[in-house]
Structure formats: structure tokens, C-alpha cells
PDB file of C-alpha atoms in Angstrom:
ATOM      1  CA  MET B 719    -175.955  21.728 -46.385  1.00 63.00           C
ATOM      2  CA  LEU B 720    -175.915  25.365 -46.964  1.00 71.00           C
ATOM      3  CA  ARG B 721    -172.101  25.641 -45.331  1.00 73.00           C
ATOM      4  CA  GLY B 722    -170.200  27.947 -47.445  1.00 73.00           C
ATOM      5  CA  SER B 723    -172.622  29.906 -48.629  1.00 78.00           C
ATOM      6  CA  SER B 724    -173.808  33.544 -47.375  1.00 78.00           C
ATOM      7  CA  LEU B 725    -176.799  32.142 -46.035  1.00 80.00           C
ATOM      8  CA  TYR B 726    -174.957  29.996 -43.453  1.00 80.00           C
ATOM      9  CA  GLN B 727    -173.872  32.572 -40.725  1.00 81.00           C
ATOM     10  CA  LEU B 728    -177.359  34.497 -40.932  1.00 81.00           C
ATOM     11  CA  ILE B 729    -178.912  30.865 -40.011  1.00 82.00           C
ATOM     12  CA  VAL B 730    -176.433  29.951 -37.329  1.00 85.00           C
ATOM     13  CA  GLN B 731    -177.214  33.443 -35.715  1.00 86.00           C
ATOM     14  CA  TYR B 732    -180.750  32.875 -36.242  1.00 83.00           C
ATOM     15  CA  LYS B 733    -180.827  29.388 -34.511  1.00 86.00           C
ATOM     16  CA  GLN B 734    -178.316  30.735 -31.959  1.00 90.00           C
ATOM     17  CA  LEU B 735    -181.007  33.536 -31.160  1.00 90.00           C
ATOM     18  CA  ILE B 736    -183.928  30.881 -30.940  1.00 90.00           C
ATOM     19  CA  ALA B 737    -181.621  29.060 -28.473  1.00 91.00           C
ATOM     20  CA  GLN B 738    -181.387  32.136 -26.208  1.00 93.00           C
ATOM     21  CA  ASN B 739    -184.996  32.423 -26.249  1.00 91.00           C
ATOM     22  CA  TYR B 740    -185.511  29.002 -25.454  1.00 90.00           C
ATOM     23  CA  GLU B 741    -183.753  29.312 -22.303  1.00 90.00           C
ATOM     24  CA  LEU B 742    -185.588  32.356 -21.007  1.00 90.00           C
ATOM     25  CA  VAL B 743    -188.896  30.343 -21.708  1.00 87.00           C
ATOM     26  CA  SER B 744    -187.794  27.094 -19.941  1.00 86.00           C
ATOM     27  CA  SER B 745    -186.651  28.864 -16.979  1.00 86.00           C
ATOM     28  CA  ALA B 746    -189.850  30.965 -16.758  1.00 86.00           C
ATOM     29  CA  VAL B 747    -191.704  27.745 -16.115  1.00 82.00           C
ATOM     30  CA  GLU B 748    -191.825  25.463 -13.353  1.00 79.00           C
ATOM     31  CA  THR B 749    -191.405  22.354 -15.322  1.00 81.00           C
ATOM     32  CA  CYS B 750    -190.460  22.378 -19.215  1.00 78.00           C
ATOM     33  CA  GLU B 751    -191.583  19.422 -21.005  1.00 83.00           C
ATOM     34  CA  PHE B 752    -190.340  20.560 -24.498  1.00 85.00           C
ATOM     35  CA  THR B 753    -186.652  20.348 -25.846  1.00 88.00           C
ATOM     36  CA  LEU B 754    -184.817  22.698 -27.945  1.00 89.00           C
ATOM     37  CA  GLU B 755    -185.326  20.767 -30.897  1.00 89.00           C
ATOM     38  CA  GLU B 756    -189.162  20.727 -30.208  1.00 90.00           C
ATOM     39  CA  TYR B 757    -189.112  24.333 -29.739  1.00 89.00           C
ATOM     40  CA  GLN B 758    -187.303  25.410 -32.716  1.00 87.00           C
ATOM     41  CA  LYS B 759    -189.652  23.482 -34.786  1.00 85.00           C
ATOM     42  CA  ALA B 760    -192.839  25.050 -33.194  1.00 86.00           C
ATOM     43  CA  ILE B 761    -191.111  28.327 -33.711  1.00 84.00           C
ATOM     44  CA  PHE B 762    -190.554  27.950 -37.571  1.00 80.00           C
ATOM     45  CA  LEU B 763    -194.110  26.553 -37.783  1.00 80.00           C
ATOM     46  CA  ILE B 764    -195.490  29.516 -36.387  1.00 80.00           C
ATOM     47  CA  LEU B 765    -193.201  31.806 -38.187  1.00 76.00           C
ATOM     48  CA  SER B 766    -194.069  30.612 -41.615  1.00 77.00           C
ATOM     49  CA  ARG B 767    -197.762  30.751 -40.884  1.00 80.00           C
ATOM     50  CA  THR B 768    -198.027  33.695 -39.267  1.00 81.00           C
ATOM     51  CA  PHE B 769    -199.521  36.935 -40.586  1.00 79.00           C
ATOM     52  CA  SER B 770    -199.026  40.398 -39.628  1.00 76.00           C
ATOM     53  CA  PHE B 771    -201.502  43.371 -39.613  1.00 74.00           C
ATOM     54  CA  GLN B 772    -202.038  46.829 -38.360  1.00 71.00           C
ATOM     55  CA  ALA B 773    -204.725  47.494 -35.574  1.00 68.00           C
ATOM     56  CA  THR B 774    -205.385  50.261 -33.000  1.00 69.00           C
ATOM     57  CA  GLY B 775    -201.732  51.890 -34.038  1.00 70.00           C
ATOM     58  CA  ALA B 776    -200.022  48.860 -33.475  1.00 74.00           C
ATOM     59  CA  ARG B 777    -198.662  45.952 -35.094  1.00 77.00           C
ATOM     60  CA  GLY B 778    -200.016  42.600 -34.367  1.00 77.00           C
ATOM     61  CA  TYR B 779    -199.643  38.890 -35.461  1.00 78.00           C
ATOM     62  CA  ALA B 780    -202.207  35.987 -35.916  1.00 81.00           C
ATOM     63  CA  ASN B 781    -202.539  32.558 -37.194  1.00 82.00           C
ATOM     64  CA  VAL B 782    -205.136  32.322 -40.007  1.00 85.00           C
ATOM     65  CA  PRO B 783    -206.325  28.721 -40.641  1.00 85.00           C
ATOM     66  CA  VAL B 784    -207.086  27.883 -44.276  1.00 87.00           C
ATOM     67  CA  LEU B 785    -205.241  31.476 -45.508  1.00 88.00           C
ATOM     68  CA  ASP B 786    -201.862  29.903 -44.346  1.00 86.00           C
ATOM     69  CA  MET B 787    -202.142  26.925 -46.763  1.00 88.00           C
ATOM     70  CA  LEU B 788    -202.288  29.299 -49.922  1.00 90.00           C
ATOM     71  CA  ASN B 789    -198.842  29.210 -51.912  1.00 88.00           C
ATOM     72  CA  HIS B 790    -196.833  32.203 -53.080  1.00 86.00           C
ATOM     73  CA  SER B 791    -196.787  33.561 -56.571  1.00 85.00           C
ATOM     74  CA  PHE B 792    -194.984  36.522 -58.156  1.00 79.00           C
ATOM     75  CA  THR B 793    -198.093  37.004 -59.973  1.00 87.00           C
ATOM     76  CA  PRO B 794    -200.857  35.949 -57.435  1.00 92.00           C
ATOM     77  CA  ASN B 795    -204.821  35.974 -58.456  1.00 95.00           C
ATOM     78  CA  ALA B 796    -205.926  36.689 -55.037  1.00 95.00           C
ATOM     79  CA  GLN B 797    -205.011  39.073 -52.104  1.00 92.00           C
ATOM     80  CA  TYR B 798    -205.418  39.208 -48.426  1.00 89.00           C
ATOM     81  CA  ALA B 799    -206.148  41.851 -46.147  1.00 85.00           C
ATOM     82  CA  TYR B 800    -206.977  42.687 -42.481  1.00 82.00           C
ATOM     83  CA  ASP B 801    -210.212  44.207 -41.864  1.00 82.00           C
ATOM     84  CA  SER B 802    -210.159  46.269 -38.624  1.00 78.00           C
ATOM     85  CA  ALA B 803    -213.927  46.663 -38.370  1.00 81.00           C
ATOM     86  CA  TYR B 804    -214.557  42.762 -39.083  1.00 79.00           C
ATOM     87  CA  GLU B 805    -211.514  42.030 -36.572  1.00 78.00           C
ATOM     88  CA  GLY B 806    -210.314  39.478 -39.431  1.00 82.00           C
ATOM     89  CA  TYR B 807    -208.897  38.635 -42.730  1.00 85.00           C
ATOM     90  CA  GLU B 808    -210.791  38.830 -46.139  1.00 89.00           C
ATOM     91  CA  LEU B 809    -209.353  37.037 -49.304  1.00 91.00           C
ATOM     92  CA  ARG B 810    -210.407  38.573 -52.405  1.00 93.00           C
ATOM     93  CA  ALA B 811    -209.894  37.691 -55.876  1.00 95.00           C
ATOM     94  CA  LEU B 812    -207.567  39.854 -58.073  1.00 95.00           C
ATOM     95  CA  ARG B 813    -208.925  38.474 -61.539  1.00 95.00           C
ATOM     96  CA  ASP B 814    -211.246  36.071 -62.507  1.00 96.00           C
ATOM     97  CA  ILE B 815    -210.061  32.547 -61.116  1.00 95.00           C
ATOM     98  CA  ALA B 816    -210.806  29.205 -63.525  1.00 95.00           C
ATOM     99  CA  VAL B 817    -212.325  26.181 -62.117  1.00 94.00           C
ATOM    100  CA  ASP B 818    -209.679  24.014 -60.530  1.00 93.00           C
ATOM    101  CA  GLU B 819    -206.975  26.623 -60.924  1.00 95.00           C
ATOM    102  CA  GLU B 820    -204.825  27.173 -57.724  1.00 95.00           C
ATOM    103  CA  ILE B 821    -205.499  30.321 -55.499  1.00 95.00           C
ATOM    104  CA  THR B 822    -202.372  31.837 -54.928  1.00 92.00           C
ATOM    105  CA  ILE B 823    -201.084  35.041 -52.734  1.00 90.00           C
ATOM    106  CA  SER B 824    -197.844  36.943 -52.520  1.00 86.00           C
ATOM    107  CA  TYR B 825    -195.858  35.900 -49.354  1.00 81.00           C
ATOM    108  CA  GLY B 826    -194.431  39.702 -49.215  1.00 73.00           C
ATOM    109  CA  ASP B 827    -191.927  42.259 -50.836  1.00 67.00           C
ATOM    110  CA  TYR B 828    -188.804  40.672 -50.115  1.00 64.00           C
ATOM    111  CA  GLN B 829    -186.265  41.809 -52.489  1.00 66.00           C
ATOM    112  CA  ASP B 830    -183.654  39.267 -52.001  1.00 81.00           C
ATOM    113  CA  ALA B 831    -183.178  35.648 -52.162  1.00 85.00           C
ATOM    114  CA  GLN B 832    -181.368  35.631 -48.583  1.00 84.00           C
ATOM    115  CA  SER B 833    -184.724  36.928 -46.680  1.00 80.00           C
ATOM    116  CA  PHE B 834    -187.277  34.992 -48.706  1.00 81.00           C
ATOM    117  CA  PHE B 835    -185.044  31.956 -48.171  1.00 82.00           C
ATOM    118  CA  ILE B 836    -184.672  32.507 -44.650  1.00 78.00           C
ATOM    119  CA  HIS B 837    -188.249  33.041 -43.984  1.00 76.00           C
ATOM    120  CA  TYR B 838    -189.888  30.686 -46.365  1.00 78.00           C
ATOM    121  CA  GLY B 839    -187.155  27.949 -47.289  1.00 77.00           C
ATOM    122  CA  PHE B 840    -187.231  28.744 -51.035  1.00 79.00           C
ATOM    123  CA  LEU B 841    -186.040  31.252 -53.599  1.00 80.00           C
ATOM    124  CA  GLY B 842    -188.347  34.459 -54.348  1.00 76.00           C
ATOM    125  CA  SER B 843    -185.675  36.434 -55.924  1.00 78.00           C
ATOM    126  CA  ASN B 844    -182.720  36.277 -58.179  1.00 82.00           C
ATOM    127  CA  MET B 845    -181.187  39.285 -56.093  1.00 87.00           C
ATOM    128  CA  LEU B 846    -178.617  38.945 -53.424  1.00 87.00           C
ATOM    129  CA  PRO B 847    -177.633  41.576 -51.085  1.00 87.00           C
ATOM    130  CA  PHE B 848    -173.864  42.124 -50.821  1.00 87.00           C
ATOM    131  CA  ALA B 849    -172.366  44.386 -47.970  1.00 87.00           C
ATOM    132  CA  ILE B 850    -169.175  46.082 -48.619  1.00 88.00           C
ATOM    133  CA  SER B 851    -167.475  47.679 -45.398  1.00 88.00           C
ATOM    134  CA  LEU B 852    -165.142  50.382 -44.507  1.00 86.00           C
ATOM    135  CA  GLN B 853    -162.134  47.951 -43.037  1.00 85.00           C
ATOM    136  CA  PRO B 854    -159.830  49.117 -40.027  1.00 85.00           C
ATOM    137  CA  SER B 855    -156.672  47.963 -41.823  1.00 85.00           C
ATOM    138  CA  ASP B 856    -157.589  50.832 -44.663  1.00 84.00           C
ATOM    139  CA  PRO B 857    -154.742  53.703 -44.660  1.00 81.00           C
ATOM    140  CA  GLY B 858    -157.428  56.202 -44.392  1.00 84.00           C
ATOM    141  CA  TYR B 859    -159.729  54.279 -41.675  1.00 86.00           C
ATOM    142  CA  GLN B 860    -159.762  57.232 -39.121  1.00 85.00           C
ATOM    143  CA  ALA B 861    -160.297  59.982 -41.318  1.00 84.00           C
ATOM    144  CA  LYS B 862    -163.026  58.106 -43.304  1.00 87.00           C
ATOM    145  CA  ALA B 863    -164.579  56.644 -40.028  1.00 87.00           C
ATOM    146  CA  LYS B 864    -164.724  59.916 -38.743  1.00 85.00           C
ATOM    147  CA  MET B 865    -166.614  61.343 -42.036  1.00 84.00           C
ATOM    148  CA  LEU B 866    -169.203  58.448 -41.664  1.00 84.00           C
ATOM    149  CA  ALA B 867    -169.739  58.560 -38.229  1.00 78.00           C
ATOM    150  CA  ALA B 868    -172.625  61.037 -38.381  1.00 68.00           C
ATOM    151  CA  LYS B 869    -174.442  58.739 -40.429  1.00 65.00           C
ATOM    152  CA  GLY B 870    -173.303  55.654 -38.507  1.00 66.00           C
ATOM    153  CA  GLN B 871    -172.986  53.965 -41.806  1.00 78.00           C
ATOM    154  CA  LEU B 872    -169.599  51.982 -42.046  1.00 84.00           C
ATOM    155  CA  SER B 873    -170.783  49.560 -44.385  1.00 88.00           C
ATOM    156  CA  ARG B 874    -173.595  49.590 -47.377  1.00 88.00           C
ATOM    157  CA  THR B 875    -175.638  46.886 -48.879  1.00 88.00           C
ATOM    158  CA  PHE B 876    -176.113  46.436 -52.703  1.00 89.00           C
ATOM    159  CA  LYS B 877    -178.343  44.154 -54.321  1.00 87.00           C
ATOM    160  CA  LEU B 878    -176.853  42.190 -57.235  1.00 88.00           C
ATOM    161  CA  GLY B 879    -178.455  39.823 -59.765  1.00 87.00           C
ATOM    162  CA  PRO B 880    -176.820  37.120 -62.116  1.00 87.00           C
ATOM    163  CA  GLY B 881    -177.075  39.833 -65.169  1.00 82.00           C
ATOM    164  CA  THR B 882    -176.657  42.897 -62.971  1.00 81.00           C
ATOM    165  CA  GLU B 883    -175.132  45.856 -65.273  1.00 79.00           C
ATOM    166  CA  LYS B 884    -175.440  48.855 -62.955  1.00 81.00           C
ATOM    167  CA  VAL B 885    -175.786  49.177 -59.246  1.00 84.00           C
ATOM    168  CA  PRO B 886    -176.869  52.488 -57.815  1.00 84.00           C
ATOM    169  CA  GLY B 887    -174.194  54.030 -55.639  1.00 86.00           C
ATOM    170  CA  LEU B 888    -171.845  50.850 -55.633  1.00 86.00           C
ATOM    171  CA  ILE B 889    -169.088  52.834 -57.740  1.00 84.00           C
ATOM    172  CA  ASP B 890    -169.319  56.320 -55.856  1.00 86.00           C
ATOM    173  CA  TRP B 891    -168.758  54.099 -52.439  1.00 88.00           C
ATOM    174  CA  LEU B 892    -165.850  52.314 -53.794  1.00 86.00           C
ATOM    175  CA  LYS B 893    -164.206  55.463 -54.876  1.00 83.00           C
ATOM    176  CA  PHE B 894    -164.588  56.780 -51.131  1.00 85.00           C
ATOM    177  CA  LEU B 895    -163.389  53.246 -49.982  1.00 85.00           C
ATOM    178  CA  CYS B 896    -160.275  53.271 -52.183  1.00 83.00           C
ATOM    179  CA  TYR B 897    -159.304  56.492 -51.990  1.00 80.00           C
ATOM    180  CA  ASP B 898    -155.682  57.123 -50.636  1.00 79.00           C
ATOM    181  CA  GLU B 899    -153.477  60.366 -51.166  1.00 73.00           C
ATOM    182  CA  SER B 900    -150.352  57.661 -52.508  1.00 75.00           C
ATOM    183  CA  ILE B 901    -152.794  56.887 -55.647  1.00 74.00           C
ATOM    184  CA  GLN B 902    -152.952  58.827 -58.132  1.00 74.00           C
ATOM    185  CA  LYS B 903    -156.270  60.470 -59.860  1.00 70.00           C
ATOM    186  CA  ASP B 904    -156.165  58.655 -62.990  1.00 70.00           C
ATOM    187  CA  GLU B 905    -155.440  55.085 -61.535  1.00 80.00           C
ATOM    188  CA  LEU B 906    -158.390  55.565 -58.768  1.00 81.00           C
ATOM    189  CA  GLU B 907    -161.079  53.882 -61.495  1.00 83.00           C
ATOM    190  CA  ALA B 908    -158.591  51.116 -61.986  1.00 86.00           C
ATOM    191  CA  THR B 909    -157.856  50.366 -58.411  1.00 86.00           C
ATOM    192  CA  ILE B 910    -161.758  50.175 -58.110  1.00 86.00           C
ATOM    193  CA  TRP B 911    -162.511  47.336 -60.803  1.00 88.00           C
ATOM    194  CA  LYS B 912    -159.396  45.641 -59.286  1.00 90.00           C
ATOM    195  CA  ARG B 913    -160.613  45.658 -55.877  1.00 87.00           C
ATOM    196  CA  LEU B 914    -164.216  44.647 -56.834  1.00 89.00           C
ATOM    197  CA  GLY B 915    -162.705  41.740 -59.241  1.00 91.00           C
ATOM    198  CA  THR B 916    -160.381  40.302 -56.214  1.00 91.00           C
ATOM    199  CA  MET B 917    -163.537  40.768 -53.843  1.00 89.00           C
ATOM    200  CA  PHE B 918    -165.879  38.586 -55.727  1.00 90.00           C
ATOM    201  CA  GLN B 919    -162.819  36.180 -56.941  1.00 91.00           C
ATOM    202  CA  GLU B 920    -162.343  35.334 -53.217  1.00 89.00           C
ATOM    203  CA  LYS B 921    -165.900  34.742 -52.940  1.00 87.00           C
ATOM    204  CA  LEU B 922    -166.245  32.542 -56.012  1.00 86.00           C
ATOM    205  CA  ALA B 923    -163.407  30.548 -54.487  1.00 86.00           C
ATOM    206  CA  GLY B 924    -164.629  29.818 -51.088  1.00 82.00           C
ATOM    207  CA  LEU B 925    -168.035  28.937 -52.192  1.00 79.00           C
ATOM    208  CA  PRO B 926    -168.609  25.279 -52.968  1.00 72.00           C
ATOM    209  CA  GLU B 927    -169.430  23.560 -56.169  1.00 66.00           C
ATOM    210  CA  GLU B 928    -172.656  22.260 -54.701  1.00 60.00           C
ATOM    211  CA  ALA B 929    -174.378  21.903 -51.026  1.00 54.00           C
ATOM    212  CA  LYS B 930    -172.880  19.450 -49.190  1.00 55.00           C
ATOM    213  CA  GLU B 931    -174.754  16.312 -47.079  1.00 53.00           C
ATOM    214  CA  ALA B 932    -178.287  17.576 -48.596  1.00 51.00           C
ATOM    215  CA  PRO B 933    -180.767  15.203 -48.192  1.00 53.00           C
ATOM    216  CA  ILE B 934    -183.099  14.404 -51.255  1.00 56.00           C
ATOM    217  CA  GLY B 935    -186.342  16.132 -51.895  1.00 59.00           C
ATOM    218  CA  PRO B 936    -187.159  19.987 -52.333  1.00 60.00           C
ATOM    219  CA  ASN B 937    -185.269  21.161 -49.743  1.00 72.00           C
ATOM    220  CA  ALA B 938    -182.361  20.049 -51.166  1.00 77.00           C
ATOM    221  CA  GLU B 939    -183.370  21.330 -54.449  1.00 80.00           C
ATOM    222  CA  ASN B 940    -183.673  24.751 -52.855  1.00 81.00           C
ATOM    223  CA  CYS B 941    -180.226  24.634 -51.215  1.00 82.00           C
ATOM    224  CA  GLN B 942    -178.714  23.608 -54.746  1.00 83.00           C
ATOM    225  CA  ALA B 943    -180.485  26.524 -56.192  1.00 85.00           C
ATOM    226  CA  PHE B 944    -179.214  29.183 -53.493  1.00 85.00           C
ATOM    227  CA  PHE B 945    -175.716  28.004 -54.359  1.00 84.00           C
ATOM    228  CA  LYS B 946    -176.380  28.086 -57.907  1.00 87.00           C
ATOM    229  CA  LEU B 947    -177.393  31.711 -57.922  1.00 89.00           C
ATOM    230  CA  GLU B 948    -174.474  32.837 -55.944  1.00 89.00           C
ATOM    231  CA  ARG B 949    -172.048  31.436 -58.167  1.00 89.00           C
ATOM    232  CA  ALA B 950    -173.656  33.012 -61.068  1.00 90.00           C
ATOM    233  CA  VAL B 951    -173.775  36.480 -59.305  1.00 90.00           C
ATOM    234  CA  PHE B 952    -170.301  36.348 -58.166  1.00 90.00           C
ATOM    235  CA  THR B 953    -169.368  35.008 -61.689  1.00 91.00           C
ATOM    236  CA  ASN B 954    -170.995  37.918 -63.326  1.00 91.00           C
ATOM    237  CA  MET B 955    -169.494  40.551 -60.863  1.00 90.00           C
ATOM    238  CA  VAL B 956    -166.009  39.101 -61.741  1.00 92.00           C
ATOM    239  CA  ASP B 957    -166.297  39.008 -65.403  1.00 91.00           C
ATOM    240  CA  LYS B 958    -168.074  42.422 -65.144  1.00 89.00           C
ATOM    241  CA  SER B 959    -164.829  43.707 -63.152  1.00 90.00           C
ATOM    242  CA  ALA B 960    -162.365  42.210 -65.551  1.00 90.00           C
ATOM    243  CA  THR B 961    -164.081  43.832 -68.587  1.00 88.00           C
ATOM    244  CA  MET B 962    -164.214  47.336 -67.073  1.00 86.00           C
ATOM    245  CA  LEU B 963    -160.622  47.201 -65.867  1.00 87.00           C
ATOM    246  CA  GLN B 964    -159.681  46.209 -69.332  1.00 86.00           C
ATOM    247  CA  TYR B 965    -161.761  49.136 -70.588  1.00 84.00           C
ATOM    248  CA  VAL B 966    -160.381  51.546 -68.285  1.00 81.00           C
ATOM    249  CA  GLU B 967    -156.576  50.573 -68.595  1.00 78.00           C
ATOM    250  CA  THR B 968    -156.905  50.591 -72.578  1.00 81.00           C
ATOM    251  CA  LYS B 969    -158.334  54.024 -72.310  1.00 75.00           C
ATOM    252  CA  ALA B 970    -155.835  55.343 -70.300  1.00 63.00           C
ATOM    253  CA  VAL B 971    -153.288  54.213 -72.832  1.00 62.00           C
ATOM    254  CA  GLU B 972    -154.927  55.741 -75.482  1.00 65.00           C
ATOM    255  CA  ASP B 973    -155.021  58.956 -73.584  1.00 61.00           C
ATOM    256  CA  LEU B 974    -151.519  58.708 -73.036  1.00 55.00           C
ATOM    257  CA  THR B 975    -150.905  58.142 -76.400  1.00 64.00           C
ATOM    258  CA  ILE B 976    -152.690  60.953 -77.850  1.00 56.00           C
ATOM    259  CA  TRP B 977    -151.052  62.964 -75.302  1.00 54.00           C
ATOM    260  CA  GLU B 978    -147.519  62.086 -76.134  1.00 59.00           C
ATOM    261  CA  GLN B 979    -148.438  62.482 -80.191  1.00 60.00           C
ATOM    262  CA  PHE B 980    -149.756  66.282 -79.291  1.00 52.00           C
ATOM    263  CA  TYR B 981    -146.162  67.145 -77.250  1.00 51.00           C
ATOM    264  CA  SER B 982    -144.131  65.531 -80.063  1.00 55.00           C
ATOM    265  CA  ALA B 983    -145.919  67.404 -83.151  1.00 44.00           C
TER     266      ALA B 983
END
């Protein structure tokens, strides 16, 4: 039901990893009495209800009955913490909690919708990660890759939202990727916005209008919500690129007119 979204391939890879683990586990026991589907359901059940903690300098994981029934909130009224002396978890109120008010906690500081959806099955953010990579087809690929080799970073990921105005580092990264000796310096900025606009137009064109074959229920609603978020983010970036391209080209024409007037005076 998420086919066509940026999440689809991540989920496919995740399920492939679980299948590989299943093969290792099933081959290590004499008699395997559970199927891959049963193993997968068990893994998802455990991961969605597992709490991590630090003890004796190492990270541990535990299932915590009752605590694992609490829902997530971005403004929780309670928080949990692992007490190494007590060797257990404590749940403490962050403020006065009214009678019959639901007790909520934060599921973590995941900063994007993909991470939240993969871990918990619903949107916990309106930000999407978007990777922009140096491509082998780039005319200056060898030189640029050599410059980036020290950092081992041929790709950078940026967080984008439906109303994102500024993305730290995005323009500098695109300037580096778009740089070509054949491009005039005064044309570079226009090239950047053209490339960014085309990039998101292609993403938008490949995105279905809505999740297909989605059953009725909360899961379908969450999938539809993710599609709507992606469409809003891509549309915003297409519109922003077109606006900035128009501004850059208009400014270039105005500058040229000023210089023509100066030389003809």
C-alpha cells in the first residue's frame, strides 16, 4: 500500500534483512516450528515495544509491561527513565495529571516522518529526509569524488517540510554538484534552481495520488497521510524552485540592463 512512496524501498530492505535473520535462526535449531511470517510478526511486536537503556557502560534492551501500553505525544505529561541502582524503569509525571487524563510519553526524538513510520507505523513529524548524491554521470565526477573521498561522503541528506523556506547547507551542496567549467559563473545559480525543480518534479510525477490497495482502518489512514506529506513536500520544493529561478533570471536581466545603460551613456 506504500508502493511508490520513499518508504517502500526502505521497508522492502527491512523485510529482506528480517528474512535473512530468519534463515540464520531457523538453521541454528534442530526443528523450526515457526514460519517466516510468524517470525516477522514476532520481530515487529518485540521491536515496537522494546525499551533501550544504558547499564555498566553498555546498551541493553528490555520489554516493560504496562509502560509499553502508553501512547506517544509530542507534549507528554510523563517520562520514563532507567534506574541502574533499582535495575528497572521509573515513570514520573512531568506535571499535574488530571483524573481520567491519559498518561502519555515521548517515543523518542526521531526528526523525520520516515523514521517514525518505520518504527511505530504512524507519522510523528512533518519532515522528510531527502538524499542528494554526486552522480557518476556528472562531467566532473572523478575530481569531485576525489575531493569528497576524505570525508567518504558522496551524498548528503536534508530534512524538508511542507513549508520549508531555508534548508541549511542545501544550496552550497548543489553549487558543488552543479559546478561545471562550461557553465558561466553568473548562470550557476539559475542552474541550481533548474536542477532542484526538475529533481522534485520527477519525484512528484512518480508519486501516486494515494496509497493503492489499502485496507480500511488506521493503517490505511497512516499510509494516506504519508503520501499526502510527500506530495506536499515535493510540491513546495517545485514551487520554491520556480519562484527562485524566476527571481534569479529577472535579476540577471535587470543587472544586464543596468550595465548596457552604463556603457551606452
